[in-house]
Amino acid sequence: MTESTSPPLGKYLASSDKKTRDKAVKHLALFLSNPENNALPEIEIAKLWKGLFYCFWMSDKHRVQQDLAQELAELLLTITSISSSLSFLKGFWITTVREWNRIDRLRMDKYYMLVRRFLNATFRFLIRTKWDPSALQDYTSILTNTGGPLCPTDSTRASWPYLPSGRNIPRGTGKGPVRFRLTRPRSHPRSIVPVHILRCLYTVKYDI
């Protein structure tokens, strides 16, 4: 396996040895920065995110967790293709939502931090696309479709970090306000997101 032609195996990302995990993450960043490697099959992205999720699981000290959360979020901006970035982001959310109920209370705070870092990186990614309508629509679908954190039929709690993250939306360049629609206000018997929260999420408005 060479650094330029293949992503790191999940067993290296989820290794109990920190040096092995750090090397695997750096290897992945180098791999994803090559445009020829951007279009990974969905099954490979799923395997990759399984490894990344438990790579973060293994991090212990708070500073290590902060640095790793930022490093993982920056992977989204390492990818040069819009569609591939969205596929990578979709893999993050599907894995996070699927694994969320397995997170113990001692690890919960750090995963909330990881989600917030990814939300920040996502808005920076959307700024980089100049708020491409297609990218915005695809992102909305990632959030609201089955497996997403705002899916009304899902019982996950991963949507809760979304609301306060809007306070720290990075500013871009441009003219006038941008209105970013996430989802229509609605509730569902199995959803743990109250309708008043969904109303807040319906429209995020800010100037760029």
PDB file of C-alpha atoms in Angstrom:
ATOM      1  CA  MET A   1       0.000   0.000   0.000  1.00  0.00           C
ATOM      2  CA  THR A   2       1.462   3.361  -1.032  1.00  0.00           C
ATOM      3  CA  GLU A   3       0.415   6.744   0.287  1.00  0.00           C
ATOM      4  CA  SER A   4      -0.610   8.051  -3.126  1.00  0.00           C
ATOM      5  CA  THR A   5      -2.700   5.145  -4.397  1.00  0.00           C
ATOM      6  CA  SER A   6      -4.746   3.759  -1.500  1.00  0.00           C
ATOM      7  CA  PRO A   7      -6.471   5.017   1.659  1.00  0.00           C
ATOM      8  CA  PRO A   8      -5.344   3.719   5.065  1.00  0.00           C
ATOM      9  CA  LEU A   9      -7.040   0.572   6.278  1.00  0.00           C
ATOM     10  CA  GLY A  10      -9.590   0.942   9.076  1.00  0.00           C
ATOM     11  CA  LYS A  11      -7.492  -1.220  11.381  1.00  0.00           C
ATOM     12  CA  TYR A  12      -4.740   1.432  11.293  1.00  0.00           C
ATOM     13  CA  LEU A  13      -7.174   4.295  11.893  1.00  0.00           C
ATOM     14  CA  ALA A  14      -8.689   2.469  14.887  1.00  0.00           C
ATOM     15  CA  SER A  15      -5.395   1.164  16.234  1.00  0.00           C
ATOM     16  CA  SER A  16      -4.799   1.292  19.979  1.00  0.00           C
ATOM     17  CA  ASP A  17      -1.429   2.898  19.225  1.00  0.00           C
ATOM     18  CA  LYS A  18      -1.680   6.690  18.893  1.00  0.00           C
ATOM     19  CA  LYS A  19       1.322   6.960  16.582  1.00  0.00           C
ATOM     20  CA  THR A  20      -0.268   4.459  14.197  1.00  0.00           C
ATOM     21  CA  ARG A  21      -3.560   6.386  14.227  1.00  0.00           C
ATOM     22  CA  ASP A  22      -1.818   9.719  13.666  1.00  0.00           C
ATOM     23  CA  LYS A  23       0.150   8.327  10.750  1.00  0.00           C
ATOM     24  CA  ALA A  24      -3.012   6.845   9.218  1.00  0.00           C
ATOM     25  CA  VAL A  25      -4.879  10.182   9.431  1.00  0.00           C
ATOM     26  CA  LYS A  26      -1.985  12.040   7.792  1.00  0.00           C
ATOM     27  CA  HIS A  27      -1.841   9.337   5.124  1.00  0.00           C
ATOM     28  CA  LEU A  28      -5.556   9.820   4.515  1.00  0.00           C
ATOM     29  CA  ALA A  29      -5.205  13.598   4.197  1.00  0.00           C
ATOM     30  CA  LEU A  30      -2.464  13.116   1.622  1.00  0.00           C
ATOM     31  CA  PHE A  31      -4.556  10.535  -0.231  1.00  0.00           C
ATOM     32  CA  LEU A  32      -7.674  12.730  -0.359  1.00  0.00           C
ATOM     33  CA  SER A  33      -5.720  15.787  -1.495  1.00  0.00           C
ATOM     34  CA  ASN A  34      -4.998  14.016  -4.788  1.00  0.00           C
ATOM     35  CA  PRO A  35      -7.894  14.765  -7.199  1.00  0.00           C
ATOM     36  CA  GLU A  36      -7.446  11.326  -8.764  1.00  0.00           C
ATOM     37  CA  ASN A  37      -8.463   9.737  -5.449  1.00  0.00           C
ATOM     38  CA  ASN A  38     -11.542  11.869  -4.770  1.00  0.00           C
ATOM     39  CA  ALA A  39     -14.207   9.579  -6.225  1.00  0.00           C
ATOM     40  CA  LEU A  40     -14.260   6.750  -3.688  1.00  0.00           C
ATOM     41  CA  PRO A  41     -17.051   4.154  -3.964  1.00  0.00           C
ATOM     42  CA  GLU A  42     -19.763   4.421  -1.307  1.00  0.00           C
ATOM     43  CA  ILE A  43     -18.714   1.150   0.305  1.00  0.00           C
ATOM     44  CA  GLU A  44     -15.123   2.405   0.649  1.00  0.00           C
ATOM     45  CA  ILE A  45     -16.335   5.636   2.240  1.00  0.00           C
ATOM     46  CA  ALA A  46     -18.399   3.581   4.704  1.00  0.00           C
ATOM     47  CA  LYS A  47     -15.350   1.503   5.644  1.00  0.00           C
ATOM     48  CA  LEU A  48     -13.234   4.627   5.927  1.00  0.00           C
ATOM     49  CA  TRP A  49     -15.701   6.342   8.246  1.00  0.00           C
ATOM     50  CA  LYS A  50     -16.033   3.275  10.429  1.00  0.00           C
ATOM     51  CA  GLY A  51     -12.286   3.517  10.988  1.00  0.00           C
ATOM     52  CA  LEU A  52     -12.351   7.297  11.499  1.00  0.00           C
ATOM     53  CA  PHE A  53     -15.195   7.074  14.004  1.00  0.00           C
ATOM     54  CA  TYR A  54     -13.233   4.684  16.170  1.00  0.00           C
ATOM     55  CA  CYS A  55     -10.024   6.597  15.571  1.00  0.00           C
ATOM     56  CA  PHE A  56     -11.731   9.457  17.390  1.00  0.00           C
ATOM     57  CA  TRP A  57     -13.171   6.999  19.924  1.00  0.00           C
ATOM     58  CA  MET A  58      -9.642   5.994  20.932  1.00  0.00           C
ATOM     59  CA  SER A  59      -8.469   9.580  21.556  1.00  0.00           C
ATOM     60  CA  ASP A  60      -8.293  10.300  25.264  1.00  0.00           C
ATOM     61  CA  LYS A  61      -6.741  13.590  26.434  1.00  0.00           C
ATOM     62  CA  HIS A  62      -8.794  16.723  25.817  1.00  0.00           C
ATOM     63  CA  ARG A  63      -6.145  18.530  23.768  1.00  0.00           C
ATOM     64  CA  VAL A  64      -5.606  15.414  21.662  1.00  0.00           C
ATOM     65  CA  GLN A  65      -9.365  15.226  21.085  1.00  0.00           C
ATOM     66  CA  GLN A  66      -9.542  18.890  20.069  1.00  0.00           C
ATOM     67  CA  ASP A  67      -6.668  18.570  17.624  1.00  0.00           C
ATOM     68  CA  LEU A  68      -7.997  15.341  16.125  1.00  0.00           C
ATOM     69  CA  ALA A  69     -11.542  16.719  15.754  1.00  0.00           C
ATOM     70  CA  GLN A  70     -10.145  19.675  13.832  1.00  0.00           C
ATOM     71  CA  GLU A  71      -7.894  17.474  11.726  1.00  0.00           C
ATOM     72  CA  LEU A  72     -10.776  15.174  10.777  1.00  0.00           C
ATOM     73  CA  ALA A  73     -13.048  18.100   9.929  1.00  0.00           C
ATOM     74  CA  GLU A  74     -10.366  19.618   7.720  1.00  0.00           C
ATOM     75  CA  LEU A  75     -10.369  16.443   5.625  1.00  0.00           C
ATOM     76  CA  LEU A  76     -13.620  17.706   4.109  1.00  0.00           C
ATOM     77  CA  LEU A  77     -11.811  20.756   2.750  1.00  0.00           C
ATOM     78  CA  THR A  78      -8.890  18.678   1.537  1.00  0.00           C
ATOM     79  CA  ILE A  79     -11.072  17.070  -1.131  1.00  0.00           C
ATOM     80  CA  THR A  80     -11.109  19.108  -4.343  1.00  0.00           C
ATOM     81  CA  SER A  81     -14.347  17.846  -5.919  1.00  0.00           C
ATOM     82  CA  ILE A  82     -17.705  19.191  -4.690  1.00  0.00           C
ATOM     83  CA  SER A  83     -19.506  15.896  -5.267  1.00  0.00           C
ATOM     84  CA  SER A  84     -16.755  13.905  -3.561  1.00  0.00           C
ATOM     85  CA  SER A  85     -16.741  16.306  -0.596  1.00  0.00           C
ATOM     86  CA  LEU A  86     -20.478  15.780  -0.209  1.00  0.00           C
ATOM     87  CA  SER A  87     -20.039  12.001  -0.425  1.00  0.00           C
ATOM     88  CA  PHE A  88     -17.413  12.180   2.315  1.00  0.00           C
ATOM     89  CA  LEU A  89     -19.718  14.371   4.417  1.00  0.00           C
ATOM     90  CA  LYS A  90     -22.593  11.954   3.877  1.00  0.00           C
ATOM     91  CA  GLY A  91     -20.362   9.142   5.129  1.00  0.00           C
ATOM     92  CA  PHE A  92     -19.626  11.168   8.271  1.00  0.00           C
ATOM     93  CA  TRP A  93     -23.304  11.718   9.071  1.00  0.00           C
ATOM     94  CA  ILE A  94     -24.469   8.191   8.275  1.00  0.00           C
ATOM     95  CA  THR A  95     -21.744   6.711  10.469  1.00  0.00           C
ATOM     96  CA  THR A  96     -22.285   9.205  13.292  1.00  0.00           C
ATOM     97  CA  VAL A  97     -26.049   8.700  13.354  1.00  0.00           C
ATOM     98  CA  ARG A  98     -25.702   4.918  13.187  1.00  0.00           C
ATOM     99  CA  GLU A  99     -23.149   4.737  15.992  1.00  0.00           C
ATOM    100  CA  TRP A 100     -24.580   7.538  18.162  1.00  0.00           C
ATOM    101  CA  ASN A 101     -26.500   5.393  20.641  1.00  0.00           C
ATOM    102  CA  ARG A 102     -23.374   3.339  21.316  1.00  0.00           C
ATOM    103  CA  ILE A 103     -21.473   6.343  22.640  1.00  0.00           C
ATOM    104  CA  ASP A 104     -21.114   6.202  26.421  1.00  0.00           C
ATOM    105  CA  ARG A 105     -21.610   9.295  28.570  1.00  0.00           C
ATOM    106  CA  LEU A 106     -17.873   9.739  29.126  1.00  0.00           C
ATOM    107  CA  ARG A 107     -17.301  10.110  25.380  1.00  0.00           C
ATOM    108  CA  MET A 108     -20.457  12.069  24.509  1.00  0.00           C
ATOM    109  CA  ASP A 109     -18.979  15.555  24.915  1.00  0.00           C
ATOM    110  CA  LYS A 110     -16.091  14.878  22.584  1.00  0.00           C
ATOM    111  CA  TYR A 111     -18.421  13.570  19.875  1.00  0.00           C
ATOM    112  CA  TYR A 112     -20.552  16.686  20.214  1.00  0.00           C
ATOM    113  CA  MET A 113     -17.333  18.617  19.658  1.00  0.00           C
ATOM    114  CA  LEU A 114     -16.543  16.545  16.550  1.00  0.00           C
ATOM    115  CA  VAL A 115     -20.007  17.269  15.151  1.00  0.00           C
ATOM    116  CA  ARG A 116     -19.579  21.015  15.760  1.00  0.00           C
ATOM    117  CA  ARG A 117     -16.194  20.990  14.025  1.00  0.00           C
ATOM    118  CA  PHE A 118     -17.731  19.262  11.014  1.00  0.00           C
ATOM    119  CA  LEU A 119     -20.569  21.757  10.901  1.00  0.00           C
ATOM    120  CA  ASN A 120     -18.066  24.600  10.845  1.00  0.00           C
ATOM    121  CA  ALA A 121     -16.050  22.896   8.102  1.00  0.00           C
ATOM    122  CA  THR A 122     -19.261  22.270   6.147  1.00  0.00           C
ATOM    123  CA  PHE A 123     -20.172  25.948   6.078  1.00  0.00           C
ATOM    124  CA  ARG A 124     -16.638  26.806   4.976  1.00  0.00           C
ATOM    125  CA  PHE A 125     -17.001  24.213   2.237  1.00  0.00           C
ATOM    126  CA  LEU A 126     -20.302  25.772   1.114  1.00  0.00           C
ATOM    127  CA  ILE A 127     -18.686  29.216   1.088  1.00  0.00           C
ATOM    128  CA  ARG A 128     -15.973  27.781  -1.137  1.00  0.00           C
ATOM    129  CA  THR A 129     -18.645  26.542  -3.563  1.00  0.00           C
ATOM    130  CA  LYS A 130     -20.084  30.097  -3.606  1.00  0.00           C
ATOM    131  CA  TRP A 131     -23.315  28.642  -2.271  1.00  0.00           C
ATOM    132  CA  ASP A 132     -23.859  26.468  -5.308  1.00  0.00           C
ATOM    133  CA  PRO A 133     -27.619  25.649  -5.365  1.00  0.00           C
ATOM    134  CA  SER A 134     -26.980  22.019  -6.262  1.00  0.00           C
ATOM    135  CA  ALA A 135     -24.515  21.622  -3.377  1.00  0.00           C
ATOM    136  CA  LEU A 136     -26.995  23.216  -0.983  1.00  0.00           C
ATOM    137  CA  GLN A 137     -29.741  20.866  -2.126  1.00  0.00           C
ATOM    138  CA  ASP A 138     -27.489  17.832  -1.793  1.00  0.00           C
ATOM    139  CA  TYR A 139     -26.455  18.944   1.699  1.00  0.00           C
ATOM    140  CA  THR A 140     -30.102  19.367   2.696  1.00  0.00           C
ATOM    141  CA  SER A 141     -30.778  15.836   1.481  1.00  0.00           C
ATOM    142  CA  ILE A 142     -27.849  14.474   3.496  1.00  0.00           C
ATOM    143  CA  LEU A 143     -29.283  16.038   6.650  1.00  0.00           C
ATOM    144  CA  THR A 144     -32.926  15.123   6.171  1.00  0.00           C
ATOM    145  CA  ASN A 145     -32.931  11.775   4.361  1.00  0.00           C
ATOM    146  CA  THR A 146     -32.749   8.394   6.086  1.00  0.00           C
ATOM    147  CA  GLY A 147     -29.507   8.184   8.035  1.00  0.00           C
ATOM    148  CA  GLY A 148     -29.219  11.963   8.415  1.00  0.00           C
ATOM    149  CA  PRO A 149     -29.297  13.840  11.750  1.00  0.00           C
ATOM    150  CA  LEU A 150     -32.489  15.734  10.883  1.00  0.00           C
ATOM    151  CA  CYS A 151     -34.439  12.786   9.509  1.00  0.00           C
ATOM    152  CA  PRO A 152     -37.843  13.066  11.268  1.00  0.00           C
ATOM    153  CA  THR A 153     -38.212   9.289  11.559  1.00  0.00           C
ATOM    154  CA  ASP A 154     -34.869   8.791  13.285  1.00  0.00           C
ATOM    155  CA  SER A 155     -34.515   8.608  17.062  1.00  0.00           C
ATOM    156  CA  THR A 156     -30.891   9.775  17.190  1.00  0.00           C
ATOM    157  CA  ARG A 157     -29.873  12.784  19.224  1.00  0.00           C
ATOM    158  CA  ALA A 158     -27.145  13.864  16.827  1.00  0.00           C
ATOM    159  CA  SER A 159     -29.188  16.846  15.629  1.00  0.00           C
ATOM    160  CA  TRP A 160     -28.943  18.726  18.916  1.00  0.00           C
ATOM    161  CA  PRO A 161     -25.494  20.270  18.280  1.00  0.00           C
ATOM    162  CA  TYR A 162     -26.839  21.805  15.079  1.00  0.00           C
ATOM    163  CA  LEU A 163     -28.711  24.726  16.588  1.00  0.00           C
ATOM    164  CA  PRO A 164     -25.936  26.494  18.566  1.00  0.00           C
ATOM    165  CA  SER A 165     -23.430  25.920  15.760  1.00  0.00           C
ATOM    166  CA  GLY A 166     -25.187  28.580  13.707  1.00  0.00           C
ATOM    167  CA  ARG A 167     -23.755  31.221  16.007  1.00  0.00           C
ATOM    168  CA  ASN A 168     -20.297  30.500  14.711  1.00  0.00           C
ATOM    169  CA  ILE A 169     -20.983  30.262  10.988  1.00  0.00           C
ATOM    170  CA  PRO A 170     -17.830  31.499   9.251  1.00  0.00           C
ATOM    171  CA  ARG A 171     -18.104  34.551   7.037  1.00  0.00           C
ATOM    172  CA  GLY A 172     -17.278  34.413   3.377  1.00  0.00           C
ATOM    173  CA  THR A 173     -17.130  37.017   0.674  1.00  0.00           C
ATOM    174  CA  GLY A 174     -19.978  38.316  -1.423  1.00  0.00           C
ATOM    175  CA  LYS A 175     -22.903  40.679  -1.371  1.00  0.00           C
ATOM    176  CA  GLY A 176     -26.172  40.619   0.483  1.00  0.00           C
ATOM    177  CA  PRO A 177     -27.844  38.021   2.690  1.00  0.00           C
ATOM    178  CA  VAL A 178     -27.843  34.323   1.984  1.00  0.00           C
ATOM    179  CA  ARG A 179     -30.812  32.249   3.047  1.00  0.00           C
ATOM    180  CA  PHE A 180     -30.016  28.596   3.581  1.00  0.00           C
ATOM    181  CA  ARG A 181     -33.028  26.320   3.879  1.00  0.00           C
ATOM    182  CA  LEU A 182     -32.434  23.126   5.814  1.00  0.00           C
ATOM    183  CA  THR A 183     -35.778  21.467   6.343  1.00  0.00           C
ATOM    184  CA  ARG A 184     -39.455  22.298   6.638  1.00  0.00           C
ATOM    185  CA  PRO A 185     -40.841  22.606  10.168  1.00  0.00           C
ATOM    186  CA  ARG A 186     -42.481  19.315  10.942  1.00  0.00           C
ATOM    187  CA  SER A 187     -42.640  16.835  13.729  1.00  0.00           C
ATOM    188  CA  HIS A 188     -42.971  13.095  13.867  1.00  0.00           C
ATOM    189  CA  PRO A 189     -43.973  10.751  16.732  1.00  0.00           C
ATOM    190  CA  ARG A 190     -40.583   9.038  16.623  1.00  0.00           C
ATOM    191  CA  SER A 191     -38.504  12.202  16.251  1.00  0.00           C
ATOM    192  CA  ILE A 192     -36.783  13.584  19.337  1.00  0.00           C
ATOM    193  CA  VAL A 193     -36.395  16.995  17.677  1.00  0.00           C
ATOM    194  CA  PRO A 194     -39.310  19.207  18.839  1.00  0.00           C
ATOM    195  CA  VAL A 195     -41.158  21.206  16.223  1.00  0.00           C
ATOM    196  CA  HIS A 196     -39.940  24.556  17.645  1.00  0.00           C
ATOM    197  CA  ILE A 197     -36.365  23.415  17.075  1.00  0.00           C
ATOM    198  CA  LEU A 198     -37.216  22.452  13.500  1.00  0.00           C
ATOM    199  CA  ARG A 199     -38.690  25.915  12.957  1.00  0.00           C
ATOM    200  CA  CYS A 200     -35.376  27.420  14.031  1.00  0.00           C
ATOM    201  CA  LEU A 201     -33.550  25.076  11.682  1.00  0.00           C
ATOM    202  CA  TYR A 202     -35.851  25.838   8.771  1.00  0.00           C
ATOM    203  CA  THR A 203     -34.046  29.011   7.759  1.00  0.00           C
ATOM    204  CA  VAL A 204     -30.576  30.148   8.699  1.00  0.00           C
ATOM    205  CA  LYS A 205     -30.013  33.690   7.474  1.00  0.00           C
ATOM    206  CA  TYR A 206     -26.751  35.572   7.607  1.00  0.00           C
ATOM    207  CA  ASP A 207     -24.663  37.982   5.579  1.00  0.00           C
ATOM    208  CA  ILE A 208     -21.587  37.056   3.595  1.00  0.00           C
TER     209      ILE A 208
END
